[in-house]
Amino acid sequence: MNRYGRYIKEKKYYEIKPSTISQDTDVLANQIPCYVSGFGMKEGGLFNMKWERRYFVLSDGGFQYYTSETVTTPQRTVSIDDIKGVANANGYRGKELVFQLVTKHRTFYIEVDTPSDLEKWTKEVSCCLQKREQLWSNPDIRVMKGKIYIVLASLAPERDDCTFRIITNSGETHILRSSQLMDRQKWIDAILKTQKSVNEDMGPFGVKPKVRGEWASDKTASTKESAIELRRKLSRSVGDKPEDLTNQTMEEIVEPEETNTYTKQNCWCVAAIDFGSSDSGCAFSMRSDYKLNPLNIHREPLDGKGSATRKSPTIVLMNPAGQFAAFGEMARQQYEELANDERENENEWFYFSRFKMQLYTKKGIDKDMMLQDINGREMKASDIFACCIEYIKNKVFVRAEAAVRGLTEEHIHWMITVPAIWNESARQFMREAATKAGINQELLTLVLEPEAAAVFCKYVEVEKSVTGKEANLEVFKSGSQFLVVDLGGGTVDITCNEVTETGQLQEIYHASGGPWGGNMINKRIWKLIRSIYGNALFDQCMKKYTSAQLELLKAIEEGKMKISPGTKAIFKLPFDMSENTNVTSTAGKISGGKVYINSKDISIVFESSIKQVCAHLSKVLSRDETRNVKALLLVGGYASCEMLKETIKTTFHEYDIICPFSPEMIVLKGAVIMGHESRPIIGRLARYHYGLAVPSGLRIIPKMETPHERTECDHELNFLPLICKGTPIRIGEEVAQYSFSVTSEELTDIQIGILTCEDDEAPSTIAENNCTQIGQIEAKIPALSQLKEIRIIVSCDETEFKVTAVINELGHRFSARCLFLH
């Protein structure tokens, strides 16, 4: 086998002649019971059209191909059920001895070495298809609806219900649910027993067990570590330029034994979407790249001609029918073209920008929430958010799929960033919009923006120390505390974290902030330019020239970042506004198609926002919990503003002020890294008192009381505490649980209110002031005649609450969920 492996390295696959094919007994083909196997030339996919030599196997497990006959993991597996037909394709692209294999998703073209091979392959595939038809045409009396191949499958039982998954060798995922928890275990045991009996004869994955043993040997491991170290050095020697992903295969991305499991913890790829108030971006990295260099993150431009080093404006254009038309800079350009085209009426189109902020400012968010576009026309908010997320998701997937052949959306762990100061209903709104956009809930994680920034900054400083650059490692050593100030377009998010002994982050003061982002500056500059230009004339231009409005907004957004303390501000006016060229006022003047604003007046524009940011920082830093904070990390697009940075450095000169390069990209990159790590954040602090309101039909069972001593007091008015304000919440751990007796036999739909209170002391009843219902727990229980006891268990799942309901008598778990959207 080793001799053949060296030969493979010396000769490319397409140079191997049929006569040199190994006849060793240890090769894969001699271990898998198959109908036919052998070498052939396969045409690449859409992004790789060259022909490559591969080893093909046709068996009951499906049609598979490998990079060589010694490799144990196929590059791809096609189930027999997915094959639609086979036929000769002689003459295809000028080649002879070619047959085509037509599947559900793609047609494969394969060139074999001899006419007998061609006849053998087409004959055996046809026979397999005939056997399949016979099986489907003669099912048993139970009417078979499908088949699941379990011999090479992996199992993934859920923790909190009766559900388990079967992930087949071809990548198909089947979700099965049993009636009881014990039944689920019986099924899993039966499947594992079947797999064990087959593997004892064949070895795992149809090869001898020693193959995997060789993979895990000390010698191989040390060689692998040496290769990783060498690649890491090479990566550092060429700087931070992202590695080219083109033409990677799945063998380069994942280890063979991991290719059949699709969970957040071991997905092949992590993709992050930073959906911002002003700008949005996306990036991804493969698991193999992360292991070699966590900072090797690939950014994908959202605009056709955009740069991957900067984000795109959060703008979406919908056509008159309410369908998605364009996103980002392309949406702005297309809308300008519509405005300048006399044949089109741009007012019939929907143009939305900076709409994310409404999830923070609007009270009572619901699923039917509406958004107004630039002309005051309304559309459903969930549709707009879903369209944007779907567009960004597709951009990332197309790029990743082109880089790694065989990648599917099931292989990607999706991360979407949200402000830390968002409430539960806003977070759930974002999750449901992502689901509507086609992202699998079980492969989706919401990431708090300041936490993502902190994780990335920690890696950057460690990387600097390794490469010999100046680094602020003191900020991230064990026990150190720092503030993350995420200065976005809409909100300013502030969190305080401590580095634990394990290098993970623990929140030591709850997240806080407010609507003091960069958009606040934009509105004030707009108002000032309007007064200099002349209010009436300005309004007339804005109404007459839609494109002028868009151009001026863009000029303000880009120009405000360059303003330094004590200097004038200069903004270029759109062409349609340049007719008013000689205007002078106390605040500034207009000349040569530009507006000049005096330094004093522009300082006043920034003063309100900067004062509120600094005042809140001072308030947070004055707390006892933050007395050991030594550094402030400034991230987000607004952190690039010179005026803001200089003021913070002057005001908080006793602290280390760290503002990384390209601060607008820090959250996005940090979200990618967090997707690869199992638990970078181990705990947070509760921002409010959280409690439950018990409905009629349920009676709480005191924890120290026996069933015979239950009281009949009115629990409906009680505030049952879940979490006290300021209490540490450990990620993935139980927060609280309560047991209830069901007093009504007809009660099957349970609704328990979730309440919050911002007071320092927790309320005792729900009737007290400042006690607000933010959502409810909904659970469905089976109708049983005997008295039932149910237990509600609440835990913290990443950035959201998770609920489990259990019938105490049966130990049966049933569906329960937290609903924060009405």
XYZ file of C-alpha atoms in Angstrom, residues 38-42 52-56 110-113:
14
model
C -11.960 0.755 -11.467
C -10.173 3.876 -12.610
C -11.588 6.435 -15.039
C -11.455 10.095 -16.031
C -14.211 12.313 -14.609
C -9.316 14.162 -13.474
C -8.495 10.533 -12.862
C -10.529 8.998 -10.062
C -11.291 5.537 -8.668
C -14.983 4.571 -9.021
C -16.827 9.450 -17.120
C -14.230 8.181 -19.593
C -13.016 4.601 -19.089
C -9.948 2.861 -20.474
